[in-house]
Coordinates of C-alpha atoms in Angstrom, one line a residue:
X321 CA 11.2 -24.7 84.9
X322 CA 13.5 -22.0 86.4
X323 CA 12.3 -19.7 89.3
X324 CA 12.2 -16.8 87.0
X325 CA 9.5 -18.6 84.8
X326 CA 7.7 -19.6 87.7
X327 CA 7.3 -16.2 89.1
X328 CA 4.3 -14.2 88.2
X329 CA 6.1 -10.9 88.4
X330 CA 9.5 -11.6 86.8
X331 CA 10.3 -9.9 83.6
X332 CA 10.2 -11.9 80.4
X333 CA 13.7 -13.9 79.5
X334 CA 16.1 -11.7 77.1
X335 CA 16.1 -13.5 73.6
X336 CA 18.8 -13.2 71.1
X337 CA 16.3 -11.2 68.7
X338 CA 17.0 -8.1 70.9
X339 CA 20.7 -8.1 69.7
X340 CA 19.6 -8.8 66.2
X341 CA 17.3 -6.0 66.3
X342 CA 20.2 -3.5 67.5
X343 CA 22.5 -5.0 64.6
X344 CA 19.7 -4.4 62.2
X345 CA 19.2 -0.8 63.3
X346 CA 22.9 -0.1 63.1
X347 CA 22.9 -1.6 59.5
X348 CA 20.0 0.4 58.6
X349 CA 21.5 3.6 60.0
X350 CA 24.8 2.9 57.8
X351 CA 23.1 2.1 54.7
X352 CA 20.6 4.6 54.6
X353 CA 22.7 7.4 56.0
X354 CA 23.9 10.4 53.9
X355 CA 27.5 9.5 54.5
X356 CA 27.6 6.2 52.4
X357 CA 25.4 7.5 49.8
X358 CA 28.0 10.4 49.0
X359 CA 30.9 7.8 49.2
X360 CA 28.9 5.5 46.4
X361 CA 28.3 8.5 44.4
X362 CA 31.7 9.4 44.0
X363 CA 32.6 6.0 43.3
X364 CA 30.0 5.5 40.6
X365 CA 31.0 9.0 39.2
X366 CA 34.6 7.8 38.9
X367 CA 33.6 4.5 37.2
X368 CA 31.4 6.2 34.6
X369 CA 34.2 8.7 34.1
X370 CA 36.8 5.9 33.4
X371 CA 34.4 4.4 30.8
X372 CA 34.1 7.8 29.0
X373 CA 38.0 8.0 28.9
X374 CA 38.0 4.4 27.8
X375 CA 35.4 5.0 25.0
X376 CA 37.5 7.9 23.6
X377 CA 40.9 6.2 23.5
X378 CA 42.5 5.2 20.3
X379 CA 43.8 1.8 21.8
X380 CA 40.4 0.8 22.9
X381 CA 38.8 1.7 19.4
X382 CA 41.6 -0.2 17.7
X383 CA 41.3 -3.4 19.7
X384 CA 37.5 -3.2 19.6
X385 CA 37.8 -4.2 15.8
X386 CA 38.9 -7.6 16.6
X387 CA 37.4 -8.1 19.8
X388 CA 35.9 -11.5 19.4
X389 CA 39.1 -13.2 18.0
X390 CA 41.4 -11.6 21.1
X391 CA 39.2 -9.9 23.7
X392 CA 41.9 -10.0 26.0
X393 CA 43.3 -7.1 24.0
X394 CA 40.3 -5.3 24.4
X395 CA 39.8 -5.6 28.1
X396 CA 43.3 -5.0 28.8
X397 CA 43.3 -1.6 26.5
X398 CA 39.8 -0.7 28.3
X399 CA 41.5 -1.2 31.8
X400 CA 44.4 0.8 30.9
X401 CA 42.8 3.8 29.4
X402 CA 40.7 4.2 32.6
X403 CA 43.4 3.3 35.5
X404 CA 46.3 5.2 33.8
X405 CA 44.1 8.4 33.7
X406 CA 43.2 8.0 37.3
X407 CA 46.6 7.3 38.3
X408 CA 48.1 10.2 36.5
X409 CA 45.4 12.3 38.4
X410 CA 46.5 10.8 41.8
X411 CA 50.0 11.5 41.1
X412 CA 49.3 15.3 40.2
X413 CA 47.2 15.9 43.2
X414 CA 48.4 13.7 46.1
X415 CA 52.1 12.0 45.4
X416 CA 54.6 11.1 42.9
X417 CA 57.9 9.6 43.2
X418 CA 59.7 12.8 41.5
X419 CA 58.0 15.4 43.7
X420 CA 56.9 13.5 46.7
X421 CA 54.0 15.1 48.4
X422 CA 54.3 18.7 46.7
X423 CA 51.0 17.7 44.7
X424 CA 49.3 17.3 47.8
X425 CA 50.4 20.8 48.8
X426 CA 48.9 22.2 45.6
X427 CA 45.6 20.3 46.3
X428 CA 45.5 22.1 49.5
X429 CA 46.2 25.2 47.9
X430 CA 43.6 24.8 45.3
X431 CA 41.1 23.4 48.1
X432 CA 41.3 26.8 50.3
X433 CA 38.7 29.4 48.2
X434 CA 36.7 26.1 47.5
X435 CA 36.1 25.4 51.0
X436 CA 35.4 28.8 52.3
X437 CA 33.0 29.5 49.5
X438 CA 31.4 26.0 49.9
X439 CA 31.0 27.1 53.8
X440 CA 29.0 29.9 52.8
X441 CA 26.7 28.1 50.5
X442 CA 26.2 24.9 53.1
X443 CA 25.3 27.4 55.7
X444 CA 22.7 29.1 53.7
X445 CA 21.4 25.8 52.8
X446 CA 21.0 24.9 56.5
X447 CA 18.9 27.8 56.8
X448 CA 16.9 26.7 53.8
X449 CA 18.2 29.3 51.5
X450 CA 19.8 28.8 48.2
X451 CA 23.0 30.9 47.9
X452 CA 23.8 30.9 44.3
X453 CA 25.6 34.3 44.7
X454 CA 28.9 32.9 46.0
X455 CA 30.5 34.1 42.8
X456 CA 29.5 37.7 43.3
X457 CA 30.4 37.6 46.9
X458 CA 33.8 36.3 46.0
X459 CA 34.3 39.1 43.6
X460 CA 33.3 41.9 46.1
X461 CA 35.6 40.4 48.7
X462 CA 38.5 40.2 46.4
X463 CA 37.8 43.7 45.4
X464 CA 38.2 45.1 48.7
X465 CA 40.8 42.9 50.0
X466 CA 42.9 43.8 47.1
X467 CA 42.4 47.6 47.1
X468 CA 43.6 47.4 51.0
X469 CA 46.3 45.4 49.9
X470 CA 47.8 47.6 47.2
X471 CA 46.7 51.1 47.9
X472 CA 47.4 51.3 51.5
X473 CA 51.0 50.7 53.0
X474 CA 50.9 49.5 56.8
X475 CA 53.2 47.5 59.1
X476 CA 53.4 43.6 58.7
X477 CA 50.7 42.0 60.6
X478 CA 48.3 44.7 60.7
X479 CA 48.3 45.1 57.1
X480 CA 47.2 41.5 56.3
X481 CA 45.0 41.5 59.3
X482 CA 43.2 44.3 57.5
X483 CA 43.1 42.9 54.0
X484 CA 41.2 39.7 55.6
X485 CA 38.6 42.0 57.7
X486 CA 38.1 44.1 54.3
X487 CA 37.4 41.1 52.0
X488 CA 35.1 39.4 54.6
X489 CA 33.1 42.6 55.1
X490 CA 32.8 43.2 51.5
X491 CA 31.5 39.6 50.9
X492 CA 29.1 40.1 54.3
X493 CA 27.7 43.3 52.6
X494 CA 27.1 41.8 49.3
X495 CA 25.3 38.9 50.9
X496 CA 23.7 40.7 53.5
X497 CA 22.0 42.9 50.8
X498 CA 20.2 39.8 49.6
X499 CA 19.2 38.6 53.0
X500 CA 17.8 42.3 53.5
X501 CA 15.8 42.3 50.2
X502 CA 14.4 39.0 50.9
X503 CA 13.1 39.6 54.2
X504 CA 11.7 43.0 53.5
X505 CA 10.4 42.4 50.0
X506 CA 10.1 38.8 49.8
X507 CA 12.0 38.7 46.6
X508 CA 13.5 35.0 45.9
X509 CA 17.1 34.7 47.0
X510 CA 18.1 32.7 43.7
X511 CA 16.8 35.8 41.4
X512 CA 18.7 38.1 43.7
X513 CA 22.0 36.3 44.2
X514 CA 21.9 35.7 40.2
X515 CA 21.6 39.1 39.5
X516 CA 24.2 40.2 42.1
X517 CA 26.6 38.1 40.4
X518 CA 26.3 39.9 37.3
X519 CA 26.6 43.5 38.8
X520 CA 29.6 42.4 40.9
X521 CA 31.2 41.0 37.6
X522 CA 30.7 44.0 35.5
X523 CA 31.6 46.1 38.6
X524 CA 34.9 44.6 38.7
X525 CA 35.6 45.0 34.9
X526 CA 34.7 48.8 35.5
X527 CA 37.0 49.1 38.1
X528 CA 40.1 47.5 36.4
X529 CA 39.9 50.1 33.6
X530 CA 39.9 53.0 36.2
X531 CA 43.1 54.5 37.3
X532 CA 42.9 53.8 40.9
X533 CA 42.6 49.9 40.3
X534 CA 44.8 49.7 37.0
X535 CA 48.5 48.9 37.2
X536 CA 50.6 51.8 36.1
X537 CA 52.2 51.6 32.7
X538 CA 49.7 48.7 31.8
X539 CA 46.9 48.8 29.4
X540 CA 45.5 45.1 30.3
X541 CA 43.0 45.1 33.0
X542 CA 45.2 44.0 36.0
X543 CA 45.6 45.7 39.3
X544 CA 49.0 46.6 41.1
X545 CA 50.5 43.7 43.0
X546 CA 49.6 43.6 46.8
X547 CA 52.4 44.7 49.3
X548 CA 54.5 41.7 50.6
X549 CA 52.9 42.9 54.4
X550 CA 49.5 42.2 52.7
X551 CA 50.0 38.4 51.3
X552 CA 49.5 35.4 53.4
X553 CA 53.1 33.8 54.3
X554 CA 53.6 30.5 52.0
X555 CA 55.3 27.4 52.7
X556 CA 58.7 27.4 51.1
X557 CA 58.9 25.8 47.8
X558 CA 55.0 25.8 47.4
X559 CA 52.1 27.8 46.8
X560 CA 50.5 26.5 50.2
X561 CA 49.8 29.7 52.3
X562 CA 48.3 30.6 55.5
X563 CA 44.8 30.9 54.0
X564 CA 44.2 27.1 54.1
X565 CA 44.6 27.6 58.1
X566 CA 42.1 30.3 57.9
X567 CA 39.7 27.7 56.1
X568 CA 40.2 25.2 58.8
X569 CA 39.3 27.9 61.5
X570 CA 36.3 28.9 59.4
X571 CA 35.3 25.2 59.3
X572 CA 35.3 24.7 63.0
X573 CA 33.6 28.2 63.4
X574 CA 30.8 27.3 61.4
X575 CA 30.4 23.8 63.1
X576 CA 30.2 25.5 66.3
X577 CA 27.7 28.0 65.2
X578 CA 25.5 25.6 63.8
X579 CA 25.7 22.9 66.9
X580 CA 26.6 25.2 69.7
X581 CA 25.2 28.5 69.5
X582 CA 21.6 30.0 69.6
X583 CA 21.7 31.6 66.5
X584 CA 22.7 28.6 64.7
X585 CA 19.7 26.9 66.3
X586 CA 17.5 29.6 65.1
X587 CA 19.0 29.1 61.5
X588 CA 18.3 25.2 61.5
X589 CA 15.0 25.8 62.8
X590 CA 14.1 28.3 60.1
X591 CA 15.7 25.8 57.6
X592 CA 13.2 23.1 58.7
X593 CA 10.3 24.9 59.0
X594 CA 10.1 29.0 58.9
X595 CA 6.2 29.1 59.9
X596 CA 7.2 26.9 62.8
X597 CA 10.1 28.7 63.8
X598 CA 8.2 32.2 63.7
X599 CA 5.4 30.8 65.9
X600 CA 8.2 29.5 68.3
X601 CA 9.4 33.2 68.6
X602 CA 12.1 33.2 66.2
X603 CA 12.8 36.2 64.2
X604 CA 12.8 34.8 60.7
X605 CA 13.4 38.4 58.9
X606 CA 16.7 38.7 61.3
X607 CA 17.8 35.2 60.6
X608 CA 17.3 35.3 56.8
X609 CA 19.7 38.9 56.9
X610 CA 22.1 37.1 59.3
X611 CA 22.5 34.0 57.6
X612 CA 23.1 35.5 54.1
X613 CA 25.5 38.2 55.8
X614 CA 27.6 35.3 57.4
X615 CA 27.3 33.1 54.2
X616 CA 28.7 36.1 52.3
X617 CA 31.5 36.8 54.7
X618 CA 32.7 33.2 54.2
X619 CA 32.6 33.5 50.4
X620 CA 34.5 36.9 51.0
X621 CA 37.0 34.8 52.7
X622 CA 37.6 32.8 49.5
X623 CA 38.1 36.1 47.6
X624 CA 40.6 37.1 50.2
X625 CA 42.3 33.6 49.7
X626 CA 42.5 34.3 46.2
X627 CA 43.9 37.6 46.2
X628 CA 46.3 37.4 49.0
X629 CA 47.3 33.9 48.9
X630 CA 47.6 32.5 45.4
X631 CA 47.2 35.5 42.6
X632 CA 48.4 38.5 44.7
X633 CA 46.9 40.7 42.0
X634 CA 43.2 41.5 41.2
X635 CA 42.1 40.5 37.5
X636 CA 38.9 40.1 35.8
X637 CA 38.9 36.0 36.2
X638 CA 39.8 36.4 40.1
X639 CA 36.8 34.3 40.9
X640 CA 37.3 31.8 38.2
X641 CA 34.3 29.4 38.5
X642 CA 34.6 29.0 42.2
X643 CA 31.4 30.3 43.3
X644 CA 29.8 27.5 41.4
X645 CA 32.0 24.9 42.3
X646 CA 31.3 25.9 45.8
X647 CA 27.7 24.7 45.2
X648 CA 28.6 21.6 44.0
X649 CA 31.3 21.2 47.0
X650 CA 28.3 22.2 49.6
X651 CA 26.0 19.6 48.0
X652 CA 28.6 16.7 47.9
X653 CA 29.4 17.6 51.6
X654 CA 25.5 17.5 52.6
X655 CA 25.9 21.0 53.6
X656 CA 27.7 20.0 56.7
X657 CA 30.8 21.9 57.8
X658 CA 33.2 18.9 57.9
X659 CA 31.6 17.4 55.0
X660 CA 32.2 20.5 52.8
X661 CA 35.6 20.8 54.3
X662 CA 36.3 17.1 52.7
X663 CA 34.5 17.8 49.6
X664 CA 36.5 21.0 49.2
X665 CA 39.7 18.8 49.4
X666 CA 38.4 16.2 46.9
X667 CA 37.2 18.9 44.2
X668 CA 40.6 20.5 44.9
X669 CA 42.3 17.2 43.9
X670 CA 40.6 17.1 40.9
X671 CA 41.4 20.5 39.9
X672 CA 45.3 20.0 40.7
X673 CA 45.4 16.8 39.1
X674 CA 43.7 17.3 35.9
X675 CA 46.5 19.1 34.2
X676 CA 48.9 16.2 34.9
X677 CA 46.5 13.8 33.8
X678 CA 46.1 15.8 30.3
X679 CA 49.8 15.9 29.9
X680 CA 50.6 12.5 31.0
X681 CA 47.9 10.5 29.1
X682 CA 46.2 13.0 26.7
X683 CA 42.9 13.1 28.7
X684 CA 41.1 16.1 28.2
X685 CA 40.7 18.3 31.5
X686 CA 37.0 18.5 30.5
X687 CA 36.8 14.8 31.8
X688 CA 37.1 16.2 35.3
X689 CA 34.2 18.5 34.9
X690 CA 32.3 15.5 33.7
X691 CA 32.9 13.4 37.0
X692 CA 32.2 16.4 39.1
X693 CA 28.8 16.8 37.1
X694 CA 28.2 13.2 37.3
X695 CA 28.9 13.4 41.5
X696 CA 26.3 16.1 41.7
X697 CA 23.9 14.0 39.7
X698 CA 24.2 10.8 41.9
X699 CA 24.2 13.3 45.1
X700 CA 20.9 14.8 44.2
X701 CA 19.3 11.2 43.7
X702 CA 20.0 9.1 46.6
X703 CA 17.3 6.6 46.1
X704 CA 19.1 5.9 42.5
X705 CA 22.5 5.2 44.1
X706 CA 21.0 3.1 47.1
X707 CA 19.1 1.0 44.4
X708 CA 22.2 0.5 42.3
X709 CA 23.9 -1.2 45.3
X710 CA 20.7 -2.5 46.9
X711 CA 20.5 -0.6 49.8
X712 CA 17.0 0.1 49.7
X713 CA 16.1 -3.5 51.2
X714 CA 15.7 -2.8 54.7
X715 CA 16.0 -6.0 57.0
X716 CA 12.6 -7.0 58.5
X717 CA 12.3 -7.5 62.3
X718 CA 11.4 -11.1 62.8
X719 CA 9.3 -12.0 65.9
X720 CA 11.0 -14.1 68.4
X721 CA 10.4 -17.7 68.0
X722 CA 9.7 -18.6 71.9
X723 CA 8.3 -15.2 73.2
X724 CA 6.9 -15.1 76.6
X725 CA 3.5 -14.3 76.8
X726 CA 2.4 -10.9 78.2
X727 CA 1.5 -10.8 81.8
X728 CA -2.2 -11.1 82.5
X729 CA -3.8 -7.9 84.1
X730 CA -4.6 -8.7 87.8
X731 CA -8.2 -9.2 88.6
X732 CA -9.6 -6.3 90.5
X733 CA -10.5 -7.1 94.2
X734 CA -13.8 -6.4 95.7
X735 CA -16.5 -4.0 94.2
X736 CA -16.3 -0.3 93.5
X737 CA -17.1 2.1 96.1

């Protein structure tokens, strides 16, 4: 026997099971973590979307008629129907031989408002609030930014800065009102934000039919074009504008707020347990108002990106479905700033490449909405995704084969006092 085994006070020998336990714990963290589940949810949604595309393909239907005589034709058509559509989607959103990386620049352009609005939804989620009102916050931010852009005539630099400030303030006011009503009256934020969406939408329709907002000589509801000094500079040859840099800076800012600031800690504490946070001295009402105001400001920045970056005018459809798509982006990003950022890029790629996919293969654009809906479905059901890939089975920690016995307690020497 070795000296360590003979010495009564020596520690037990290190066994290989300690290393195995560490490896198993890493495996559990990887397989049970939210990141892998999000990736697998996207993968499963793409596979099911491909099957749906194949099910509606004419060539697949034709070869299914003689499946048992020539199965290779059927499976070849099945594979081609799905892969051709996704290849076209990739070429329309990332890269193709004719345009190079120009489609990727379009993806970044489309992603910009999605990222900004998604950050607003994600921040509210982290504080335990459901911000369904990003749509209305985008609209109000767009209204204020557009008015500052076409009604005022200011020097370069100052004009664009004022447009951004006005849009952000507009969204902050619209979101802060929801937080104020919830904090003071206890009204549910879901009901409030949905109603505020309708108020903002019809308010926009009203303004576009007034003299102050309608373009002279036009009967259609459209505003004057924003001044050249009031729009984001764009990359030559593309629609990508400086608003994308704004989206990156806002992502960094939200990450800093949540991880490094006192107010971010209070947001997270309220989101985990509002009653416990109140007991610990956190002003829950103030946090509710503030987080909704910041969330609205982020959505207002999405409105700025629309009117001062992409559209350069204010129309009734300026917000499109961005506010509702932002909810999906925040869910896919697990309500984390950088997760939301990359989820916005993914959904921007879907939207940018959908047109090319339809033109090249005849696949309806609506299939992209189906894939997005499937992603949300699987994101909302992590146990289902884990079960599909067998990730619910956690490795068991086996006891060591030759474990050293625990040292016996030393016998007391002598009696008590």
